[in-house]
Coordinates of C-alpha atoms and ligand atoms in Angstrom, one line a residue:
M1 CA 0.3 0.0 -0.2
K2 CA 1.1 3.6 0.8
K3 CA 3.3 6.1 -1.4
L4 CA 0.7 7.6 -3.2
I5 CA -1.8 10.8 -3.3
S6 CA -2.9 10.4 -0.2
I7 CA 0.4 11.6 1.2
G8 CA 0.4 14.4 -1.8
L9 CA -2.8 15.6 -0.4
A10 CA -1.8 15.0 3.4
C11 CA 0.8 18.1 3.3
S12 CA -1.4 20.8 3.9
T13 CA -5.5 19.9 4.1
L14 CA -6.5 16.6 4.3
T15 CA -7.5 15.7 7.8
S16 CA -6.0 13.9 10.2
A17 CA -8.7 11.3 10.6
A18 CA -8.1 9.9 6.7
F19 CA -4.5 10.7 7.1
A20 CA -3.9 8.9 10.4
Q21 CA -6.1 6.1 9.3
N22 CA -4.0 5.0 6.1
F23 CA -0.7 5.1 8.2
E24 CA -1.8 3.4 11.3
V25 CA -3.3 0.1 9.4
E26 CA 0.2 -0.4 7.7
P27 CA 3.3 1.2 8.8
I28 CA 5.0 -0.1 6.1
V29 CA 5.5 1.1 2.7
G30 CA 3.6 -1.5 0.3
F31 CA 1.9 -1.3 -2.9
P32 CA -0.1 1.8 -4.0
D33 CA -3.6 1.7 -2.5
F34 CA -5.3 3.8 -5.2
G35 CA -5.3 6.0 -8.4
F36 CA -7.7 8.7 -7.9
M37 CA -9.3 10.6 -4.7
V38 CA -10.9 13.5 -4.1
P39 CA -9.0 16.5 -4.0
P40 CA -9.2 18.6 -0.7
G41 CA -11.4 22.1 -0.8
T42 CA -14.3 20.0 -3.3
G43 CA -17.5 19.8 -2.0
D44 CA -19.0 20.7 1.6
G45 CA -15.8 20.6 3.7
E46 CA -12.8 18.0 3.7
Y47 CA -13.7 14.3 3.3
T48 CA -13.5 12.5 6.7
G49 CA -14.7 9.0 5.6
P50 CA -13.4 6.1 5.1
V51 CA -10.3 5.5 2.9
F52 CA -9.3 2.3 1.0
V53 CA -6.2 0.8 1.9
L54 CA -5.2 -2.3 0.2
R55 CA -4.5 -5.2 2.2
D56 CA -1.3 -6.9 0.9
D57 CA 0.6 -8.3 3.6
Y58 CA -0.2 -11.8 1.6
P59 CA 0.8 -14.7 3.8
K60 CA 4.2 -16.9 3.2
T61 CA 2.7 -20.5 3.7
M62 CA -0.5 -22.1 3.0
P63 CA -3.0 -20.8 5.5
P64 CA -4.9 -23.6 7.4
L65 CA -8.6 -24.3 5.7
D66 CA -11.0 -22.5 8.1
S67 CA -14.4 -24.5 8.8
G68 CA -16.3 -22.1 6.6
V69 CA -13.9 -23.2 3.3
Q70 CA -14.1 -27.2 4.3
E71 CA -17.8 -26.7 4.6
I72 CA -18.3 -25.2 0.9
L73 CA -15.7 -27.9 -0.5
K74 CA -18.2 -30.6 0.9
M75 CA -21.2 -28.7 -0.4
D76 CA -22.3 -30.5 -3.8
F77 CA -21.8 -27.5 -6.2
A78 CA -23.5 -29.4 -9.4
G79 CA -26.6 -30.9 -7.3
D80 CA -27.6 -28.3 -4.8
S81 CA -25.8 -24.8 -6.7
I82 CA -28.4 -22.2 -5.3
N83 CA -27.6 -23.4 -1.9
Y84 CA -24.0 -23.7 -2.7
A85 CA -23.4 -20.0 -4.1
T86 CA -25.6 -18.7 -1.2
A87 CA -23.1 -20.5 1.7
V88 CA -20.2 -18.9 -0.3
R89 CA -21.8 -15.8 -0.6
D90 CA -22.5 -16.0 3.3
Y91 CA -19.1 -17.1 3.9
I92 CA -17.7 -13.8 2.1
F93 CA -19.8 -11.9 4.3
E94 CA -19.0 -13.4 7.6
G95 CA -17.1 -10.8 9.2
N96 CA -16.9 -8.2 6.9
I97 CA -20.5 -6.5 7.6
R98 CA -19.9 -5.4 10.8
G99 CA -23.5 -4.4 11.1
G100 CA -23.2 -0.3 11.4
S101 CA -22.8 2.1 8.2
V102 CA -22.3 -0.1 5.0
E103 CA -19.5 2.3 3.8
A104 CA -17.5 0.7 6.6
D105 CA -17.8 -2.6 5.6
F106 CA -15.3 -4.8 3.8
D107 CA -12.6 -2.7 5.4
L108 CA -10.2 -6.3 5.1
F109 CA -8.1 -4.9 8.1
K110 CA -11.1 -5.2 10.0
N111 CA -13.0 -8.9 9.8
S112 CA -14.5 -9.4 12.9
V113 CA -14.4 -13.3 13.0
G114 CA -10.8 -13.1 12.6
R115 CA -10.8 -14.2 9.0
D116 CA -7.9 -12.8 6.4
W117 CA -8.9 -11.4 3.1
Y118 CA -6.6 -9.7 0.4
H119 CA -6.8 -7.1 -2.5
A120 CA -4.9 -7.8 -5.7
P121 CA -2.1 -5.4 -6.0
W122 CA -1.8 -2.7 -9.2
Q123 CA -5.2 -2.3 -9.9
H124 CA -4.5 1.6 -9.0
W125 CA -2.8 2.1 -12.3
G126 CA -3.8 3.3 -15.3
P127 CA -7.2 5.6 -16.1
N128 CA -9.5 2.7 -14.8
G129 CA -7.8 2.2 -11.8
R130 CA -9.0 2.0 -8.0
E131 CA -10.7 5.1 -6.6
G132 CA -10.1 5.9 -3.2
Y133 CA -13.3 5.2 -1.3
H134 CA -13.7 2.1 -1.6
G135 CA -11.2 0.7 -4.2
L136 CA -13.3 0.6 -6.9
T137 CA -12.1 0.2 -10.7
R138 CA -14.0 1.4 -13.4
E139 CA -15.0 -1.9 -15.7
G140 CA -16.5 -2.4 -18.7
P141 CA -19.4 -1.0 -20.1
L142 CA -23.5 -1.2 -19.2
S143 CA -24.7 -0.3 -22.6
P144 CA -28.5 0.8 -22.9
Y145 CA -31.2 -1.8 -21.9
V146 CA -28.9 -4.8 -20.7
L147 CA -29.9 -4.0 -17.3
D148 CA -33.9 -3.5 -17.6
K149 CA -35.8 -2.4 -21.1
T150 CA -36.2 0.8 -19.0
Q151 CA -32.0 1.3 -19.0
K152 CA -31.9 4.2 -21.7
D153 CA -28.6 5.6 -20.4
K154 CA -25.0 4.0 -20.9
S155 CA -22.6 3.7 -17.9
S156 CA -19.7 1.6 -16.8
A157 CA -19.9 -0.3 -13.3
Y158 CA -17.6 0.0 -10.8
A159 CA -16.0 -3.0 -8.8
V160 CA -13.8 -4.0 -6.0
G161 CA -12.8 -7.7 -5.3
F162 CA -11.1 -9.9 -2.4
Y163 CA -9.6 -13.3 -2.1
N164 CA -9.1 -15.1 1.2
G165 CA -5.8 -16.3 2.4
P166 CA -5.1 -19.1 0.1
G167 CA -5.9 -17.0 -2.8
G168 CA -3.5 -14.4 -1.0
L169 CA -0.9 -17.2 -1.1
T170 CA -0.7 -16.9 -4.8
F171 CA -0.7 -13.1 -5.0
G172 CA 2.3 -13.0 -2.8
K173 CA 4.3 -15.8 -4.6
V174 CA 3.7 -13.5 -7.6
W175 CA 4.3 -10.5 -6.2
P176 CA 7.1 -11.0 -3.2
S177 CA 8.1 -7.6 -2.5
A178 CA 6.2 -4.1 -3.5
D179 CA 10.1 -2.9 -4.6
Q180 CA 10.1 -5.0 -7.3
G181 CA 8.2 -6.8 -10.7
P182 CA 6.3 -9.8 -10.5
D183 CA 8.0 -13.5 -10.0
L184 CA 6.5 -15.4 -12.7
S185 CA 8.0 -18.7 -11.7
T186 CA 5.2 -20.3 -9.7
L187 CA 3.0 -19.9 -13.1
I188 CA 5.4 -21.0 -15.4
A189 CA 5.8 -24.3 -13.4
G190 CA 1.6 -24.3 -14.0
E191 CA 0.8 -24.1 -10.6
G192 CA -1.9 -21.7 -10.2
F193 CA -4.5 -20.9 -6.9
P194 CA -4.5 -23.6 -4.2
E195 CA -7.9 -25.4 -3.1
G196 CA -9.8 -23.8 -1.3
T197 CA -9.3 -20.3 -2.9
I198 CA -12.5 -18.2 -2.7
V199 CA -12.8 -14.9 -4.6
G200 CA -15.8 -12.1 -3.5
K201 CA -16.4 -9.2 -6.2
F202 CA -19.1 -6.7 -5.9
L203 CA -20.0 -4.0 -9.0
F204 CA -22.1 -1.2 -8.7
T205 CA -23.7 1.3 -10.5
V206 CA -24.9 5.0 -10.7
L207 CA -27.7 4.2 -12.5
D208 CA -31.0 4.3 -10.3
E209 CA -34.3 2.1 -10.1
T210 CA -35.5 5.1 -12.5
Q211 CA -33.7 2.9 -14.8
V212 CA -33.0 -0.4 -13.4
S213 CA -36.5 -1.5 -11.7
Y214 CA -35.1 -4.1 -9.3
L215 CA -32.5 -1.4 -8.1
S216 CA -35.3 0.4 -6.1
N217 CA -34.4 0.2 -2.0
P218 CA -30.6 0.3 -3.0
L219 CA -27.6 -0.6 -0.5
Q220 CA -25.3 2.8 -1.9
W221 CA -21.3 3.2 -1.4
N222 CA -19.6 6.4 -2.4
A223 CA -17.4 6.3 -5.7
Y224 CA -15.0 8.9 -7.2
M225 CA -16.1 8.0 -10.6
Y226 CA -16.0 9.6 -13.6
D227 CA -18.4 12.2 -14.8
C228 CA -18.5 10.9 -18.2
D229 CA -20.4 7.4 -16.7
V230 CA -23.1 9.9 -14.8
P231 CA -25.9 10.5 -16.6
S232 CA -26.6 13.6 -14.6
S233 CA -23.1 14.8 -14.8
A234 CA -22.5 17.7 -17.8
G235 CA -19.8 15.7 -18.6
Y236 CA -22.0 12.5 -19.2
G237 CA -21.3 10.5 -22.4
G238 CA -17.7 13.0 -22.8
D239 CA -14.3 11.6 -22.5
C240 CA -13.1 10.0 -20.0
T241 CA -9.7 10.2 -20.2
A242 CA -10.2 14.1 -19.6
D243 CA -10.2 12.5 -16.0
K244 CA -13.0 14.6 -14.3
R245 CA -14.1 12.8 -11.7
S246 CA -16.7 13.2 -8.6
T247 CA -18.2 12.0 -5.9
Q248 CA -21.4 9.6 -6.6
K249 CA -23.6 7.3 -4.6
V250 CA -23.5 4.2 -6.6
N251 CA -25.5 0.8 -6.1
L252 CA -24.9 -2.5 -5.8
L253 CA -26.0 -4.4 -8.5
Q254 CA -23.9 -7.6 -8.7
M255 CA -21.8 -10.0 -6.4
D256 CA -19.7 -12.5 -8.7
I257 CA -17.7 -15.3 -6.7
M258 CA -15.0 -18.0 -7.5
I259 CA -14.1 -21.1 -5.9
K260 CA -11.2 -23.4 -6.3
D261 CA -12.7 -26.9 -5.4
N262 CA -10.6 -29.9 -7.5
R263 CA -13.8 -31.9 -8.1
A264 CA -14.5 -29.3 -11.1
V265 CA -11.7 -31.2 -13.2
D266 CA -13.2 -29.5 -16.5
A267 CA -12.9 -25.8 -15.3
A268 CA -9.1 -26.3 -14.0
G269 CA -10.9 -27.0 -10.8
W270 CA -13.3 -23.8 -10.7
V271 CA -16.7 -22.6 -9.4
F272 CA -17.9 -19.7 -10.5
G273 CA -21.1 -17.9 -9.2
T274 CA -23.3 -15.0 -9.4
F275 CA -26.0 -12.6 -7.7
S276 CA -28.3 -9.8 -8.8
Y277 CA -29.4 -7.1 -6.4
N278 CA -33.1 -7.0 -6.1
G279 CA -34.3 -4.5 -3.9
N280 CA -38.0 -5.7 -4.3
L281 CA -38.3 -8.6 -2.3
P282 CA -40.1 -8.5 1.4
A283 CA -38.0 -8.0 4.1
D284 CA -37.7 -12.1 5.0
H285 CA -36.9 -13.4 1.8
Q286 CA -35.6 -16.9 1.1
Y287 CA -31.9 -15.5 0.8
S288 CA -32.2 -13.0 3.6
A289 CA -30.8 -15.4 7.2
A290 CA -27.4 -14.5 7.0
C291 CA -28.2 -10.7 7.3
E292 CA -30.9 -11.1 10.4
Q293 CA -28.4 -10.4 12.7
Y294 CA -28.3 -6.7 11.4
S295 CA -30.2 -3.5 11.5
G296 CA -30.6 -0.7 8.8
D297 CA -29.2 -0.8 5.9
A298 CA -26.6 -3.8 6.3
K299 CA -29.2 -6.0 5.6
K300 CA -29.6 -5.0 2.3
W301 CA -26.2 -6.9 1.5
C302 CA -28.6 -9.9 1.7
N303 CA -30.6 -8.7 -1.2
L304 CA -28.2 -10.4 -3.6
V305 CA -30.0 -13.1 -5.1
P306 CA -28.4 -16.2 -6.6
V307 CA -28.4 -16.0 -10.7
G308 CA -26.5 -19.8 -11.0
V309 CA -23.3 -21.5 -11.0
M310 CA -21.1 -22.8 -13.6
W311 CA -18.5 -25.4 -13.1
G312 CA -17.5 -25.7 -17.0
N313 CA -18.3 -24.2 -20.2
D314 CA -20.0 -26.8 -22.2
P315 CA -17.6 -26.5 -25.0
D316 CA -19.8 -29.4 -26.9
N317 CA -23.2 -27.1 -26.9
D318 CA -23.0 -24.8 -29.7
I319 CA -26.3 -24.1 -30.3
G320 CA -26.6 -20.1 -30.0
H321 CA -28.9 -18.2 -27.8
L322 CA -28.6 -14.4 -26.8
N323 CA -30.9 -12.2 -25.3
L324 CA -29.6 -8.5 -25.3
T325 CA -32.8 -6.8 -23.4
P326 CA -34.0 -8.7 -20.3
S327 CA -36.9 -7.5 -18.9
V328 CA -40.8 -9.1 -17.2
D329 CA -41.6 -9.5 -20.9
N330 CA -38.6 -10.8 -21.7
P331 CA -37.3 -13.2 -18.7
T332 CA -34.7 -15.3 -18.1
V333 CA -34.2 -17.8 -20.8
I334 CA -32.9 -21.2 -19.3
N335 CA -31.4 -23.8 -21.4
K336 CA -32.1 -27.1 -20.3
T337 CA -29.5 -28.6 -22.7
L338 CA -26.6 -27.1 -20.4
K339 CA -24.6 -29.7 -18.7
Q340 CA -22.4 -27.4 -16.8
T341 CA -24.6 -24.3 -15.6
V342 CA -27.5 -24.3 -13.6
I343 CA -29.4 -21.1 -13.1
N344 CA -31.8 -20.3 -10.4
P345 CA -35.3 -20.6 -11.4
S346 CA -37.0 -18.3 -8.5
P347 CA -39.0 -15.9 -9.6
D348 CA -37.2 -13.3 -6.6
L349 CA -34.2 -13.3 -9.5
P350 CA -34.9 -10.1 -11.7
A351 CA -35.0 -11.2 -16.0
Q352 CA -31.5 -11.7 -16.6
H353 CA -29.7 -11.8 -20.1
L354 CA -27.5 -14.3 -19.4
G355 CA -24.5 -15.5 -21.1
W356 CA -24.3 -16.7 -24.8
A357 CA -26.7 -19.6 -25.2
S358 CA -27.5 -19.0 -21.0
R359 CA -24.4 -20.1 -19.9
L360 CA -23.8 -18.5 -16.7
D361 CA -23.2 -14.7 -16.8
G362 CA -23.9 -11.4 -14.7
P363 CA -26.2 -8.3 -15.1
A364 CA -23.3 -6.7 -15.7
D365 CA -21.3 -9.2 -18.2
N366 CA -21.2 -9.3 -21.8
P367 CA -24.5 -11.2 -23.0
G368 CA -22.1 -12.8 -25.9
S369 CA -19.7 -14.4 -23.2
S370 CA -20.1 -16.2 -20.1
C371 CA -18.0 -16.2 -16.6
M372 CA -15.7 -19.0 -17.7
S373 CA -15.4 -18.1 -21.7
C374 CA -13.7 -14.7 -20.2
H375 CA -11.9 -15.6 -17.5
S376 CA -10.4 -18.7 -19.4
T377 CA -8.6 -15.7 -21.5
G378 CA -6.5 -14.9 -18.2
Q379 CA -2.9 -15.4 -19.3
Y380 CA 0.4 -13.8 -19.8
P381 CA 0.6 -12.2 -22.0
A382 CA -2.7 -11.6 -23.0
V383 CA -2.0 -12.6 -26.5
S384 CA -6.1 -13.6 -27.4
P385 CA -8.6 -11.1 -26.9
I386 CA -11.3 -11.6 -24.0
M387 CA -14.0 -12.3 -26.6
L388 CA -13.7 -12.6 -30.1
T389 CA -16.2 -9.9 -30.9
F390 CA -17.8 -7.4 -29.2
N391 CA -20.4 -6.6 -31.7
P392 CA -23.8 -8.7 -31.1
A393 CA -24.1 -8.9 -34.5
E394 CA -21.6 -10.8 -35.0
M395 CA -22.4 -13.0 -32.3
P396 CA -24.2 -16.2 -33.2
H397 CA -27.9 -15.6 -32.5
D398 CA -30.7 -18.2 -31.7
G399 CA -30.7 -21.4 -33.6
A400 CA -27.5 -20.5 -35.4
T401 CA -24.6 -23.0 -34.9
A402 CA -20.9 -21.2 -33.8
S403 CA -18.0 -21.7 -36.0
P404 CA -15.1 -23.4 -34.3
E405 CA -12.9 -20.1 -33.9
W406 CA -16.4 -18.6 -31.5
M407 CA -16.1 -22.1 -29.8
R408 CA -12.3 -21.6 -29.0
Y409 CA -14.1 -19.2 -26.3
F410 CA -16.1 -21.9 -24.7
R411 CA -13.5 -24.6 -24.1
N412 CA -12.9 -26.6 -20.8
F413 CA -8.8 -26.3 -19.7
K414 CA -6.9 -28.3 -17.4
D415 CA -5.3 -26.9 -14.6
G416 CA -2.5 -24.8 -15.3
E417 CA -3.5 -25.0 -19.0
A418 CA -3.1 -21.5 -20.6
F419 CA -5.7 -20.2 -23.4
D420 CA -2.9 -20.3 -26.2
E421 CA -0.8 -22.8 -24.7
G422 CA 2.4 -22.4 -25.3
R423 CA 2.6 -18.8 -26.2
A424 CA 1.7 -17.6 -22.8
V425 CA 1.1 -18.7 -19.1
S426 CA -1.9 -19.2 -17.6
T427 CA -3.0 -16.8 -14.7
D428 CA -5.2 -19.7 -13.4
F429 CA -8.9 -17.7 -14.6
S430 CA -7.6 -14.9 -12.5
M431 CA -8.2 -11.4 -14.4
Q432 CA -6.6 -9.3 -11.6
L433 CA -3.6 -11.2 -11.2
L434 CA -3.5 -10.6 -14.8
K435 CA -4.3 -7.1 -15.0
S436 CA -1.5 -6.9 -12.0
I437 CA 1.3 -8.1 -14.1
Q438 CA -0.1 -6.2 -17.1
N439 CA -0.5 -2.9 -15.5
Y440 CA 3.0 -3.4 -14.3
V441 CA 4.6 -3.9 -17.1
E442 CA 2.8 -1.0 -19.2
W443 CA 3.7 1.4 -16.3
R444 CA 7.5 -0.2 -16.4
S445 CA 7.5 -0.1 -20.1
Q446 CA 6.2 3.6 -20.4
S447 CA 8.9 4.8 -18.2
Q448 CA 11.7 2.6 -19.8
Q449 CA 11.0 3.4 -23.6
G450 CA 9.6 -0.4 -24.0
G451 CA 12.4 -2.0 -22.2
Y452 CA 9.4 -4.2 -20.5
A453 CA 6.8 -4.6 -23.5
V454 CA 6.4 -8.6 -23.7
E455 CA 5.4 -9.7 -27.0
Y456 CA 4.8 -13.3 -26.4
W457 CA 5.8 -16.3 -25.0
T458 CA 7.6 -18.8 -26.8
D459 CA 6.9 -22.5 -26.8
N460 CA 11.0 -23.7 -25.8
N461 CA 10.4 -22.3 -22.2
V462 CA 13.6 -19.7 -22.4
G463 CA 11.0 -17.1 -21.1
P464 CA 9.0 -14.1 -22.8
V465 CA 9.9 -12.4 -25.9
T466 CA 10.3 -9.3 -24.6
R467 CA 12.1 -6.2 -26.5
G468 CA 15.1 -5.9 -24.6
A469 CA 14.4 -7.6 -20.7
H470 CA 13.9 -10.4 -18.9
L471 CA 10.7 -10.6 -16.5
E472 CA 12.7 -12.9 -14.2
Ligands
LIG1 C1 -16.1 -10.4 -20.5 C2 -14.9 -10.4 -19.8 C3 -15.7 -11.0 -18.6 C4 -17.2 -11.5 -17.7 C5 -17.6 -12.3 -18.9 C6 -16.8 -11.8 -16.6 N1 -16.1 -11.4 -15.9 FE1 -15.0 -11.3 -14.2 N2 -13.4 -10.5 -14.5 C7 -13.4 -9.7 -15.7 C8 -12.0 -9.0 -15.5 C9 -11.3 -7.9 -16.6 C10 -11.8 -8.8 -14.3 C11 -10.6 -8.2 -14.0 C12 -11.2 -6.8 -13.4 C13 -12.1 -6.8 -11.8 O1 -11.2 -6.9 -10.9 O2 -13.1 -6.3 -12.3 C14 -12.8 -10.0 -13.7 C15 -12.9 -10.0 -12.3 C16 -13.4 -10.6 -11.8 C17 -13.2 -11.4 -10.3 C18 -12.3 -11.1 -9.1 C19 -11.0 -11.9 -9.2 C20 -10.5 -11.9 -10.6 O3 -9.2 -11.8 -10.2 O4 -10.7 -12.5 -11.6 C21 -14.1 -12.3 -9.9 C22 -14.5 -13.0 -8.5 C23 -15.0 -12.3 -11.3 N3 -14.5 -11.4 -12.3 C24 -15.9 -13.4 -11.4 C25 -16.9 -13.3 -12.4 C26 -18.0 -14.0 -12.6 C27 -18.3 -14.9 -11.5 C28 -18.8 -13.6 -13.9 C29 -19.9 -14.4 -14.6 C30 -20.9 -14.0 -13.8 C31 -17.6 -13.1 -14.4 N4 -16.6 -12.8 -13.9 C32 -17.8 -12.9 -15.5 C33 -14.0 -10.1 -16.8 C34 -15.1 -10.9 -17.1

């Protein structure tokens, strides 16, 4: 964590509360926490609320699996998918929701049941890097109508993710020190995340219930976000790289989970799940048990309704289906021919577009992809794009048979196998691990005239082909 902007701000005007917060928590200078924070003297007085601190004291040895993880690894993700997903959601909630203001939740330094959770380093960098309230990065676009038929404005999701102890172990191996570049040897050896790794991620949007019906009664965080993404702002739709940001209330939209479970043999040992917010449910709905202990806004975390679970990409299922405009009149289509995706049939789930041919995907995700399709491209260097095309017109629509090129994005993988095996090393489905390496190399390359730009990996194991430097 430490260095950065907050130090610059602190010289004269940042309040001692915010200043002390960053330095009390972790005295050692580590990876930078964030790239963007509200400047002093804006708004009504100085900001004195929580400031994002990156948790990066990754474990050096494999932490023992706590009882929560052990219980999850015994559950049947294929046969009891919705209960499995809910159990993982509640595991991620435990100790991270503290029952007061939701602005203070998910401060990983304060987990009240003593569980260690970590952030990915190097997500602060670049124009979409972390902001300083909650470490939110700017994510992919939310195109009109992708969330609901009344969503007329485009925007972008803002998101933050967390890894539990076993996941932190891998980050510590790849990033042994904040003062040096990544060590890829563990990935080159085909070693990814250990069994018992659990990852959670929340996605927020500034769009509200006037455009997205299920975002009523919202759970809100502050976000220091680009005006180009805020429909009510004068800068809306403008040039985001112009760097105009402001503090906005954003609404919880989606939660993603990843679980490394060796029983998921077709998907390199990963199970993926996702949740959609639904603010229209009664207080005591079927997914609310984990939040009964809280009062006030904290109860709303449980309005995250399971969408489904996937543990493979159904590589043989090549008949197209696309739903680009989900709504009550155009409800979720459950594809019963899929063998490795289960979708929640409950009417408590708002209408979903899902992924290609109804594979698992979240509200904010591209309907021509799937969780595992996109994450399977997690490799360094990223020689293949995350999707074959972003143009819906070029995607296999209803009943069309997909091409082999398209189905390349719906393959299954062995543990450690890269999307372009031989030309890249797998980051084991972790996009944040990939981004950390990419961002570092890009930063270094920019400051050293291309010295660290990596083009592709050779298949003779001598290392990456670079313009002048090896990563070792
Ligand atoms: C079209 C691409 C794409 C799709 C589809 C997608 N993701 Fe991601 N995901 C990303 C990228 C890029 C990141 C890294 C940036 C970030 O932190 O959000 C990411 C990050 C994550 C993280 C944080 C952990 C990590 O390091 O990867 C989780 C958890 C996650 N996604 C789960 C999911 C789930 C579950 C789904 C399906 C519901 C999904 N993703 C669909 C691209 C995608």
